[in-house]
Amino acid sequence: MQPTQEDAYDVIVLGAGPVGEVLAGRLGEAGLGVAVVEDELVGGECSYWACMPSKALLRPVAALAEVRAVDGARQAVDGGLDASAVFARRDGFASHWKDDGQVHWLDSVGAQLVRGRGRFDGPRRVAVETPEGGTRLLTARHAVAVCTGSRPIVPDLPGVADARPWISRDATSARAVPPRLAIVGGGVVGVEMATAYQALGSTVTMLVRGDGLLPRMEPFAGELVAEALREAGADVRMGTSVTGVRREAAAGGPVTVMLDDGGQVVADEVLFATGRAPRTDDLGLETIGLEPGSWLEVDDTCRVKALDDGWLYAVGDANRRALLTHQGKYQARIAGGVIAARARGAVELKTGPWGAHVTTADSAAVPQVVFSLPEVAAVGLTAAEAERQGRRTRVVDYEMGQVAGASLFADGYRGKARMVVDLDRGHLVGVTFVGPGVSELLQSATVAVAGEVPVERLHHAVPAYPTMSEVWLWLLEAYRS
């Protein structure tokens, strides 16, 4: 056992995923001394097991579908995807699960990487168990930021532990395509992995407890995605709950999924995509008066509300505001400015509606893309959410296939667009697009929602012809009628 080493820093960041990296960069730019604690790979879930590898798996699927959707191009396609080539490309985007480049970047911004498992040891104190068996005690002069992200939830069902089910990490880092894949859950992870593995050659069965896919989005989004998955050969079952799981004794044997209606699904692997929990259960939160395993509620500067003296921040998934990498990085930019300003002794921060020190986009304009076939891109409120907030709204829909640019993009283009207009404020509060290639339309919608651009002014943002962005013209024309 090596002796305890004690070091002091201006700020301690727990977690070196994208959120922790961005926060460390902002703090370094401000001249603060930063220690970043990480017990896995620098770069975190997004770089190695989520965003990058999952989208690397999905891009060949979309590219092949786009070619097959255009007459004259589809004739050049012979055969399906090469799974080994897809996996090899995925490995490259996951940096072959090596973090040398990310470590170099942290070093370039002046942050000190501390490898090991970090836990609170009282206010402003973090004890790190190092890989060498020693302990480093870190103290923070100004702040500690929890950027530890979230983890997949696997329900405590009979037989689930012995069945060794997949979680999202297993699906995105797999070395082979299972002949039969059962997916429990109908959210983003379930939909994207169903899209990828069905195209790679698996026979996919989706088991969804609710009455539709993508329940947090407009209902038509889940309906169109479910229709496409079924057309591709997937078995998508709604209103179906799993009651237990059984894996055959032989290593690598089939797994049987028991259902609430008495039926069974036999597969080679089962993926549980059933939600996420905060990675705060083993952080020593009890030493600072907080509950282990809890989400950390924060104010609009990402400062944890439960502690009166204001030294603790939670940025990214841990605060549950928006479990998306880009939102976590946005929060990190805000929190970095806040911590630096407070370290300099700032009494007042820019906290107005357009201030630099508040995370307004966490509630008003959260963008998200589901890289399914068709894609789903949405920002802001759904029509139902706007209604629950008591807003007086008008909902305008338009069929994407009627847009010239969409019909050029794919023969028989199917998709739908919706905008939700707050009639009292005169601007958009939500936009959803469904269809091939719609992810590139999302930033324009995000600008319209975040900027609260008056609908009358949007008429003067002329879309180029013939592009899919002309959907804006037709949505606004429909609104006028």
Short mmCIF file of C-alpha atoms in Angstrom, two decimals:
data_model
loop_
_atom_site.label_atom_id
_atom_site.label_comp_id
_atom_site.label_asym_id
_atom_site.label_seq_id
_atom_site.Cartn_x
_atom_site.Cartn_y
_atom_site.Cartn_z
CA MET A 1 0.00 0.00 0.00
CA GLN A 2 1.42 3.33 -1.06
CA PRO A 3 1.20 6.35 1.26
CA THR A 4 -1.49 8.98 0.98
CA GLN A 5 -0.59 12.01 -1.13
CA GLU A 6 -2.44 15.30 -0.63
CA ASP A 7 -2.80 18.04 -3.27
CA ALA A 8 -4.82 21.24 -3.56
CA TYR A 9 -6.45 22.59 -6.74
CA ASP A 10 -8.79 25.43 -7.55
CA VAL A 11 -11.39 23.01 -8.96
CA ILE A 12 -11.80 19.23 -8.93
CA VAL A 13 -13.76 17.65 -11.79
CA LEU A 14 -15.09 14.13 -11.20
CA GLY A 15 -15.36 12.41 -14.56
CA ALA A 16 -13.39 12.88 -17.78
CA GLY A 17 -16.14 12.29 -20.30
CA PRO A 18 -17.08 14.98 -22.83
CA VAL A 19 -18.72 17.07 -20.11
CA GLY A 20 -15.74 16.92 -17.77
CA GLU A 21 -13.35 17.62 -20.63
CA VAL A 22 -15.22 20.73 -21.76
CA LEU A 23 -15.51 22.00 -18.20
CA ALA A 24 -11.81 21.45 -17.57
CA GLY A 25 -11.01 23.30 -20.79
CA ARG A 26 -13.10 26.32 -19.83
CA LEU A 27 -11.59 26.44 -16.35
CA GLY A 28 -8.09 26.13 -17.75
CA GLU A 29 -8.74 29.01 -20.15
CA ALA A 30 -9.72 31.07 -17.09
CA GLY A 31 -6.38 30.34 -15.45
CA LEU A 32 -7.66 28.01 -12.74
CA GLY A 33 -5.80 24.92 -11.58
CA VAL A 34 -7.90 21.85 -12.35
CA ALA A 35 -7.67 18.18 -11.40
CA VAL A 36 -9.78 15.74 -13.43
CA VAL A 37 -10.47 12.35 -11.81
CA GLU A 38 -11.31 9.35 -14.01
CA ASP A 39 -11.29 5.60 -13.39
CA GLU A 40 -12.03 4.53 -16.97
CA LEU A 41 -11.09 5.95 -20.36
CA VAL A 42 -10.70 9.70 -20.79
CA GLY A 43 -13.44 10.64 -23.22
CA GLY A 44 -16.14 8.73 -21.40
CA GLU A 45 -19.24 6.89 -22.50
CA CYS A 46 -19.88 8.99 -25.59
CA SER A 47 -16.48 8.41 -27.14
CA TYR A 48 -16.21 4.67 -26.63
CA TRP A 49 -19.63 3.11 -25.94
CA ALA A 50 -22.38 5.53 -26.96
CA CYS A 51 -22.48 8.45 -29.42
CA MET A 52 -19.48 7.72 -31.60
CA PRO A 53 -19.60 3.91 -31.92
CA SER A 54 -23.39 3.78 -32.20
CA LYS A 55 -23.48 6.37 -34.98
CA ALA A 56 -20.57 4.62 -36.69
CA LEU A 57 -22.71 1.47 -36.72
CA LEU A 58 -25.74 3.35 -38.02
CA ARG A 59 -24.14 5.47 -40.75
CA PRO A 60 -23.51 2.55 -43.18
CA VAL A 61 -27.12 1.49 -42.63
CA ALA A 62 -28.39 4.94 -43.61
CA ALA A 63 -25.96 5.28 -46.52
CA LEU A 64 -27.06 1.99 -48.04
CA ALA A 65 -30.73 2.85 -47.55
CA GLU A 66 -30.21 6.22 -49.25
CA VAL A 67 -28.59 4.60 -52.29
CA ARG A 68 -31.35 2.02 -52.54
CA ALA A 69 -33.96 4.78 -52.41
CA VAL A 70 -32.77 6.43 -55.63
CA ASP A 71 -33.48 4.82 -58.99
CA GLY A 72 -30.34 4.69 -61.10
CA ALA A 73 -28.21 4.30 -57.98
CA ARG A 74 -29.92 1.28 -56.48
CA GLN A 75 -28.96 -0.78 -59.53
CA ALA A 76 -25.32 -0.39 -58.53
CA VAL A 77 -25.92 -2.06 -55.15
CA ASP A 78 -25.42 -5.80 -54.96
CA GLY A 79 -25.73 -7.41 -51.55
CA GLY A 80 -26.03 -6.09 -48.02
CA LEU A 81 -23.74 -4.62 -45.43
CA ASP A 82 -20.35 -6.14 -44.67
CA ALA A 83 -20.60 -6.54 -40.90
CA SER A 84 -16.88 -7.02 -40.38
CA ALA A 85 -16.12 -3.81 -42.29
CA VAL A 86 -18.81 -1.94 -40.35
CA PHE A 87 -17.33 -3.13 -37.06
CA ALA A 88 -13.82 -2.23 -38.18
CA ARG A 89 -14.93 1.31 -39.07
CA ARG A 90 -16.73 1.51 -35.71
CA ASP A 91 -13.51 0.51 -33.95
CA GLY A 92 -11.72 3.42 -35.60
CA PHE A 93 -14.32 5.93 -34.40
CA ALA A 94 -14.01 4.47 -30.90
CA SER A 95 -10.22 5.00 -31.11
CA HIS A 96 -9.84 1.24 -30.59
CA TRP A 97 -10.77 1.93 -26.95
CA LYS A 98 -7.53 3.79 -26.29
CA ASP A 99 -7.57 7.28 -24.81
CA ASP A 100 -4.08 8.59 -25.66
CA GLY A 101 -5.45 11.42 -27.79
CA GLN A 102 -7.95 12.52 -25.15
CA VAL A 103 -5.27 12.46 -22.46
CA HIS A 104 -3.05 14.64 -24.65
CA TRP A 105 -5.89 17.13 -25.07
CA LEU A 106 -6.44 17.38 -21.31
CA ASP A 107 -2.74 18.02 -20.88
CA SER A 108 -2.87 20.73 -23.55
CA VAL A 109 -5.45 22.72 -21.57
CA GLY A 110 -3.40 22.48 -18.39
CA ALA A 111 -5.63 20.03 -16.53
CA GLN A 112 -4.06 17.43 -14.24
CA LEU A 113 -5.42 13.94 -14.90
CA VAL A 114 -5.73 11.79 -11.78
CA ARG A 115 -6.38 8.15 -12.62
CA GLY A 116 -8.45 6.22 -10.12
CA ARG A 117 -11.76 5.96 -8.32
CA GLY A 118 -12.71 9.27 -6.69
CA ARG A 119 -15.05 9.58 -3.71
CA PHE A 120 -15.97 12.53 -1.53
CA ASP A 121 -14.25 12.62 1.83
CA GLY A 122 -16.12 15.59 3.23
CA PRO A 123 -16.74 19.10 1.84
CA ARG A 124 -14.33 20.08 -0.97
CA ARG A 125 -12.32 16.89 -0.42
CA VAL A 126 -11.99 13.92 -2.79
CA ALA A 127 -10.07 10.73 -2.00
CA VAL A 128 -8.82 8.90 -5.08
CA GLU A 129 -7.92 5.22 -4.98
CA THR A 130 -5.16 4.99 -7.58
CA PRO A 131 -4.45 1.98 -9.81
CA GLU A 132 -1.13 1.55 -7.98
CA GLY A 133 -2.94 0.91 -4.71
CA GLY A 134 -2.31 4.27 -3.10
CA THR A 135 -4.62 7.11 -2.17
CA ARG A 136 -4.50 10.72 -3.31
CA LEU A 137 -6.41 13.23 -1.24
CA LEU A 138 -7.48 16.22 -3.35
CA THR A 139 -8.86 19.44 -1.90
CA ALA A 140 -10.66 22.17 -3.85
CA ARG A 141 -10.23 25.87 -3.11
CA HIS A 142 -13.34 26.90 -5.03
CA ALA A 143 -15.48 24.05 -6.39
CA VAL A 144 -15.99 20.37 -7.09
CA ALA A 145 -17.98 19.39 -10.19
CA VAL A 146 -19.69 16.01 -10.54
CA CYS A 147 -19.51 15.01 -14.22
CA THR A 148 -19.86 11.26 -13.76
CA GLY A 149 -22.72 10.74 -16.21
CA SER A 150 -25.28 7.96 -16.04
CA ARG A 151 -25.44 4.18 -16.39
CA PRO A 152 -27.95 1.79 -17.97
CA ILE A 153 -30.65 0.30 -15.77
CA VAL A 154 -31.23 -3.45 -15.95
CA PRO A 155 -34.46 -4.37 -14.13
CA ASP A 156 -34.23 -6.89 -11.30
CA LEU A 157 -36.09 -9.72 -13.03
CA PRO A 158 -35.91 -13.44 -12.29
CA GLY A 159 -32.88 -14.97 -13.99
CA VAL A 160 -31.53 -11.70 -15.37
CA ALA A 161 -28.16 -11.86 -13.59
CA ASP A 162 -27.38 -15.38 -14.83
CA ALA A 163 -28.57 -14.52 -18.34
CA ARG A 164 -25.77 -11.97 -18.82
CA PRO A 165 -27.91 -9.58 -20.88
CA TRP A 166 -26.49 -6.90 -23.11
CA ILE A 167 -26.56 -3.29 -22.05
CA SER A 168 -25.91 -0.44 -24.47
CA ARG A 169 -22.13 -0.86 -24.10
CA ASP A 170 -22.32 -4.46 -25.28
CA ALA A 171 -24.44 -3.55 -28.29
CA THR A 172 -22.13 -0.78 -29.46
CA SER A 173 -18.89 -2.73 -28.92
CA ALA A 174 -19.97 -6.20 -30.09
CA ARG A 175 -17.56 -8.20 -32.23
CA ALA A 176 -20.21 -10.26 -34.05
CA VAL A 177 -23.84 -9.98 -35.15
CA PRO A 178 -26.17 -12.22 -33.13
CA PRO A 179 -28.50 -14.20 -35.42
CA ARG A 180 -31.43 -13.32 -33.13
CA LEU A 181 -31.55 -10.21 -30.95
CA ALA A 182 -34.32 -9.37 -28.48
CA ILE A 183 -34.48 -5.73 -27.40
CA VAL A 184 -36.40 -4.73 -24.28
CA GLY A 185 -37.43 -1.08 -24.47
CA GLY A 186 -38.64 1.34 -27.11
CA GLY A 187 -36.62 4.47 -26.42
CA VAL A 188 -33.72 5.93 -28.36
CA VAL A 189 -31.18 3.19 -27.57
CA GLY A 190 -33.64 0.43 -28.36
CA VAL A 191 -34.71 2.00 -31.64
CA GLU A 192 -31.18 2.78 -32.84
CA MET A 193 -29.81 -0.66 -32.01
CA ALA A 194 -32.84 -2.33 -33.62
CA THR A 195 -32.14 -0.28 -36.76
CA ALA A 196 -28.45 -1.20 -36.79
CA TYR A 197 -28.69 -4.91 -36.05
CA GLN A 198 -31.69 -5.59 -38.27
CA ALA A 199 -29.66 -4.13 -41.16
CA LEU A 200 -26.56 -6.08 -40.13
CA GLY A 201 -28.44 -9.36 -40.34
CA SER A 202 -30.04 -10.03 -36.95
CA THR A 203 -33.63 -11.11 -36.61
CA VAL A 204 -34.78 -8.41 -34.20
CA THR A 205 -37.69 -8.62 -31.77
CA MET A 206 -38.56 -5.43 -29.87
CA LEU A 207 -40.51 -5.81 -26.62
CA VAL A 208 -42.04 -2.48 -25.64
CA ARG A 209 -44.05 -2.06 -22.46
CA GLY A 210 -45.79 1.12 -23.64
CA ASP A 211 -48.05 1.72 -26.61
CA GLY A 212 -45.44 3.23 -28.92
CA LEU A 213 -41.79 3.83 -29.68
CA LEU A 214 -39.95 7.03 -28.67
CA PRO A 215 -42.55 7.98 -26.03
CA ARG A 216 -41.00 11.38 -25.27
CA MET A 217 -41.41 12.58 -28.84
CA GLU A 218 -44.41 13.37 -31.01
CA PRO A 219 -46.50 10.18 -31.40
CA PHE A 220 -46.19 10.19 -35.20
CA ALA A 221 -42.40 9.86 -34.87
CA GLY A 222 -42.65 6.52 -33.09
CA GLU A 223 -45.37 5.36 -35.47
CA LEU A 224 -43.30 6.04 -38.59
CA VAL A 225 -40.19 4.41 -37.09
CA ALA A 226 -42.15 1.33 -35.99
CA GLU A 227 -43.67 1.01 -39.46
CA ALA A 228 -40.23 1.15 -41.06
CA LEU A 229 -38.73 -1.38 -38.66
CA ARG A 230 -41.54 -3.80 -39.37
CA GLU A 231 -41.12 -3.33 -43.11
CA ALA A 232 -37.41 -4.15 -42.64
CA GLY A 233 -38.37 -7.41 -40.95
CA ALA A 234 -38.28 -6.59 -37.23
CA ASP A 235 -40.99 -7.88 -34.91
CA VAL A 236 -42.11 -4.83 -32.91
CA ARG A 237 -44.50 -5.68 -30.06
CA MET A 238 -46.22 -2.96 -28.06
CA GLY A 239 -47.87 -3.38 -24.68
CA THR A 240 -45.54 -6.26 -23.82
CA SER A 241 -43.77 -6.64 -20.47
CA VAL A 242 -40.89 -8.97 -19.67
CA THR A 243 -41.32 -11.08 -16.52
CA GLY A 244 -38.09 -13.09 -16.54
CA VAL A 245 -35.05 -14.22 -18.50
CA ARG A 246 -33.35 -17.61 -18.77
CA ARG A 247 -30.02 -18.39 -20.45
CA GLU A 248 -29.19 -21.94 -21.48
CA ALA A 249 -26.48 -23.44 -19.28
CA ALA A 250 -23.97 -23.79 -22.08
CA ALA A 251 -21.75 -20.75 -22.52
CA GLY A 252 -23.13 -18.63 -25.30
CA GLY A 253 -26.37 -20.61 -25.42
CA PRO A 254 -29.68 -19.06 -26.39
CA VAL A 255 -31.63 -16.85 -24.00
CA THR A 256 -35.36 -17.16 -23.38
CA VAL A 257 -37.33 -14.03 -22.54
CA MET A 258 -40.58 -14.67 -20.65
CA LEU A 259 -43.51 -12.34 -21.30
CA ASP A 260 -46.48 -11.23 -19.23
CA ASP A 261 -48.94 -12.83 -21.64
CA GLY A 262 -47.38 -16.24 -21.05
CA GLY A 263 -45.44 -16.21 -24.30
CA GLN A 264 -41.71 -16.49 -24.83
CA VAL A 265 -39.08 -15.07 -27.18
CA VAL A 266 -35.93 -17.07 -27.83
CA ALA A 267 -32.87 -15.12 -28.95
CA ASP A 268 -29.09 -15.37 -29.00
CA GLU A 269 -28.73 -12.09 -27.10
CA VAL A 270 -31.11 -9.82 -25.21
CA LEU A 271 -30.45 -6.08 -24.92
CA PHE A 272 -32.05 -4.17 -22.06
CA ALA A 273 -32.58 -0.57 -23.12
CA THR A 274 -34.80 0.38 -20.20
CA GLY A 275 -33.57 3.72 -18.95
CA ARG A 276 -30.61 5.18 -17.08
CA ALA A 277 -29.62 6.03 -13.52
CA PRO A 278 -27.03 8.54 -12.24
CA ARG A 279 -23.52 7.30 -11.56
CA THR A 280 -23.54 8.77 -8.06
CA ASP A 281 -24.02 5.60 -6.01
CA ASP A 282 -20.32 5.16 -5.18
CA LEU A 283 -19.18 8.77 -4.87
CA GLY A 284 -19.27 9.13 -1.09
CA LEU A 285 -22.16 11.59 -1.25
CA GLU A 286 -23.13 10.59 2.28
CA THR A 287 -19.99 12.37 3.56
CA ILE A 288 -21.42 15.70 2.39
CA GLY A 289 -25.01 15.09 3.48
CA LEU A 290 -26.42 13.86 0.16
CA GLU A 291 -28.05 10.57 -0.78
CA PRO A 292 -25.87 8.07 -2.68
CA GLY A 293 -27.30 7.12 -6.04
CA SER A 294 -29.46 10.23 -6.33
CA TRP A 295 -29.82 12.69 -9.16
CA LEU A 296 -28.33 16.02 -8.12
CA GLU A 297 -30.79 18.88 -8.47
CA VAL A 298 -29.13 22.08 -9.63
CA ASP A 299 -30.01 25.69 -10.30
CA ASP A 300 -29.57 27.33 -13.70
CA THR A 301 -25.82 27.72 -13.10
CA CYS A 302 -25.45 23.95 -12.43
CA ARG A 303 -24.78 24.55 -8.74
CA VAL A 304 -26.26 21.84 -6.49
CA LYS A 305 -29.19 23.28 -4.57
CA ALA A 306 -28.94 21.03 -1.51
CA LEU A 307 -25.68 22.57 -0.23
CA ASP A 308 -25.94 26.07 1.13
CA ASP A 309 -22.32 27.15 0.73
CA GLY A 310 -22.37 26.63 -3.04
CA TRP A 311 -19.11 24.77 -3.73
CA LEU A 312 -20.66 21.72 -5.42
CA TYR A 313 -21.76 21.58 -9.06
CA ALA A 314 -23.34 18.78 -11.08
CA VAL A 315 -22.95 19.01 -14.85
CA GLY A 316 -24.35 16.70 -17.52
CA ASP A 317 -26.39 13.57 -16.92
CA ALA A 318 -25.91 13.65 -13.14
CA ASN A 319 -28.33 16.58 -12.83
CA ARG A 320 -31.00 14.88 -15.02
CA ARG A 321 -31.85 18.05 -16.92
CA ALA A 322 -31.18 16.59 -20.37
CA LEU A 323 -29.39 13.27 -20.78
CA LEU A 324 -27.67 14.23 -24.03
CA THR A 325 -23.97 14.74 -24.71
CA HIS A 326 -24.42 18.06 -26.48
CA GLN A 327 -26.56 19.42 -23.63
CA GLY A 328 -24.00 18.30 -21.07
CA LYS A 329 -21.23 20.06 -22.99
CA TYR A 330 -23.43 23.17 -23.21
CA GLN A 331 -23.90 23.03 -19.43
CA ALA A 332 -20.14 22.63 -19.01
CA ARG A 333 -19.49 25.82 -20.97
CA ILE A 334 -21.99 27.68 -18.77
CA ALA A 335 -20.74 26.17 -15.51
CA GLY A 336 -17.12 26.83 -16.45
CA GLY A 337 -17.86 30.52 -16.84
CA VAL A 338 -19.82 30.59 -13.60
CA ILE A 339 -17.14 28.86 -11.52
CA ALA A 340 -14.44 31.10 -12.97
CA ALA A 341 -16.47 34.25 -12.31
CA ARG A 342 -17.20 33.24 -8.73
CA ALA A 343 -13.56 32.30 -8.17
CA ARG A 344 -12.67 35.86 -9.21
CA GLY A 345 -15.11 37.16 -6.61
CA ALA A 346 -17.95 38.16 -8.91
CA VAL A 347 -21.01 39.11 -6.90
CA GLU A 348 -23.49 39.27 -9.78
CA LEU A 349 -23.66 37.03 -12.83
CA LYS A 350 -25.32 37.52 -16.19
CA THR A 351 -28.51 35.62 -15.38
CA GLY A 352 -31.09 37.30 -17.61
CA PRO A 353 -32.87 35.43 -20.43
CA TRP A 354 -29.88 35.97 -22.74
CA GLY A 355 -27.21 35.86 -20.04
CA ALA A 356 -24.02 33.85 -20.44
CA HIS A 357 -24.35 32.22 -17.03
CA VAL A 358 -27.68 30.37 -17.17
CA THR A 359 -28.61 27.12 -18.88
CA THR A 360 -31.76 28.36 -20.61
CA ALA A 361 -31.55 25.77 -23.39
CA ASP A 362 -32.09 22.93 -20.90
CA SER A 363 -35.76 23.82 -20.73
CA ALA A 364 -36.50 25.89 -23.81
CA ALA A 365 -34.64 24.39 -26.76
CA VAL A 366 -33.20 20.90 -26.27
CA PRO A 367 -32.38 19.35 -29.68
CA GLN A 368 -32.21 15.60 -30.23
CA VAL A 369 -31.71 13.28 -33.19
CA VAL A 370 -32.64 9.61 -33.31
CA PHE A 371 -30.54 7.99 -36.03
CA SER A 372 -33.15 5.44 -37.02
CA LEU A 373 -34.59 4.80 -40.47
CA PRO A 374 -36.29 7.21 -40.90
CA GLU A 375 -34.41 9.74 -38.80
CA VAL A 376 -36.21 11.72 -36.12
CA ALA A 377 -35.06 15.24 -35.27
CA ALA A 378 -36.81 17.36 -32.66
CA VAL A 379 -36.28 20.45 -30.54
CA GLY A 380 -38.33 22.11 -27.84
CA LEU A 381 -41.80 21.02 -26.74
CA THR A 382 -44.13 18.47 -28.23
CA ALA A 383 -47.72 19.55 -28.78
CA ALA A 384 -48.79 17.59 -25.70
CA GLU A 385 -46.08 19.15 -23.53
CA ALA A 386 -47.06 22.65 -24.65
CA GLU A 387 -50.70 21.89 -23.80
CA ARG A 388 -49.75 20.59 -20.35
CA GLN A 389 -47.91 23.86 -19.73
CA GLY A 390 -51.14 25.71 -20.40
CA ARG A 391 -49.92 27.38 -23.58
CA ARG A 392 -52.35 28.50 -26.25
CA THR A 393 -50.87 26.91 -29.35
CA ARG A 394 -51.43 26.04 -32.95
CA VAL A 395 -49.97 22.84 -34.37
CA VAL A 396 -49.03 22.78 -38.06
CA ASP A 397 -48.14 19.53 -39.88
CA TYR A 398 -46.76 18.97 -43.36
CA GLU A 399 -45.93 15.83 -45.30
CA MET A 400 -42.22 15.84 -46.09
CA GLY A 401 -42.77 13.85 -49.27
CA GLN A 402 -44.50 16.87 -50.82
CA VAL A 403 -41.32 18.95 -50.58
CA ALA A 404 -39.38 19.00 -53.86
CA GLY A 405 -36.03 18.55 -52.17
CA ALA A 406 -37.27 15.52 -50.25
CA SER A 407 -38.68 13.84 -53.33
CA LEU A 408 -35.28 14.34 -54.99
CA PHE A 409 -33.50 12.93 -51.95
CA ALA A 410 -35.37 9.61 -52.10
CA ASP A 411 -37.95 8.05 -54.41
CA GLY A 412 -41.20 7.63 -52.53
CA TYR A 413 -39.95 9.79 -49.67
CA ARG A 414 -42.03 9.33 -46.51
CA GLY A 415 -41.85 11.69 -43.57
CA LYS A 416 -43.61 14.38 -41.63
CA ALA A 417 -42.85 17.79 -40.14
CA ARG A 418 -44.58 19.57 -37.28
CA MET A 419 -44.18 22.97 -35.71
CA VAL A 420 -45.85 24.09 -32.50
CA VAL A 421 -46.53 27.83 -32.33
CA ASP A 422 -47.20 29.72 -29.11
CA LEU A 423 -50.01 32.00 -30.24
CA ASP A 424 -49.62 34.46 -27.37
CA ARG A 425 -45.86 34.93 -27.82
CA GLY A 426 -45.85 34.57 -31.60
CA HIS A 427 -42.91 32.18 -31.96
CA LEU A 428 -42.17 28.47 -32.23
CA VAL A 429 -41.83 26.40 -29.06
CA GLY A 430 -41.30 23.04 -30.72
CA VAL A 431 -40.40 21.46 -34.07
CA THR A 432 -40.21 17.80 -35.12
CA PHE A 433 -39.03 16.31 -38.41
CA VAL A 434 -39.26 12.64 -39.39
CA GLY A 435 -37.73 11.30 -42.60
CA PRO A 436 -34.45 10.33 -44.25
CA GLY A 437 -31.76 12.99 -43.83
CA VAL A 438 -33.78 15.31 -41.59
CA SER A 439 -31.08 15.60 -38.93
CA GLU A 440 -29.46 18.41 -40.93
CA LEU A 441 -32.67 20.45 -40.66
CA LEU A 442 -32.52 20.52 -36.88
CA GLN A 443 -30.15 23.41 -36.30
CA SER A 444 -32.40 25.83 -38.17
CA ALA A 445 -35.29 24.72 -35.96
CA THR A 446 -33.13 25.08 -32.85
CA VAL A 447 -32.21 28.63 -33.81
CA ALA A 448 -35.88 29.47 -34.36
CA VAL A 449 -36.93 28.05 -30.98
CA ALA A 450 -33.96 29.21 -28.89
CA GLY A 451 -33.98 32.64 -30.53
CA GLU A 452 -37.75 33.02 -30.15
CA VAL A 453 -37.83 34.26 -33.73
CA PRO A 454 -41.26 35.75 -34.52
CA VAL A 455 -43.19 33.66 -37.02
CA GLU A 456 -43.65 36.74 -39.19
CA ARG A 457 -39.88 37.13 -39.40
CA LEU A 458 -39.35 33.48 -40.35
CA HIS A 459 -41.20 34.20 -43.62
CA HIS A 460 -38.16 36.25 -44.66
CA ALA A 461 -35.71 33.39 -44.11
CA VAL A 462 -35.98 32.10 -47.67
CA PRO A 463 -35.06 28.41 -48.16
CA ALA A 464 -33.08 27.42 -51.23
CA TYR A 465 -34.88 25.49 -53.97
CA PRO A 466 -34.94 22.53 -54.34
CA THR A 467 -33.76 21.48 -50.89
CA MET A 468 -35.49 19.76 -48.02
CA SER A 469 -35.27 23.03 -46.10
CA GLU A 470 -38.21 24.21 -48.22
CA VAL A 471 -40.34 22.39 -45.67
CA TRP A 472 -40.07 25.63 -43.68
CA LEU A 473 -41.80 27.52 -46.49
CA TRP A 474 -44.68 25.07 -46.60
CA LEU A 475 -45.07 24.90 -42.83
CA LEU A 476 -45.30 28.68 -42.70
CA GLU A 477 -47.70 28.78 -45.64
CA ALA A 478 -49.90 26.25 -43.89
CA TYR A 479 -49.78 28.38 -40.77
CA ARG A 480 -50.98 31.41 -42.73
CA SER A 481 -53.95 29.58 -44.23
#
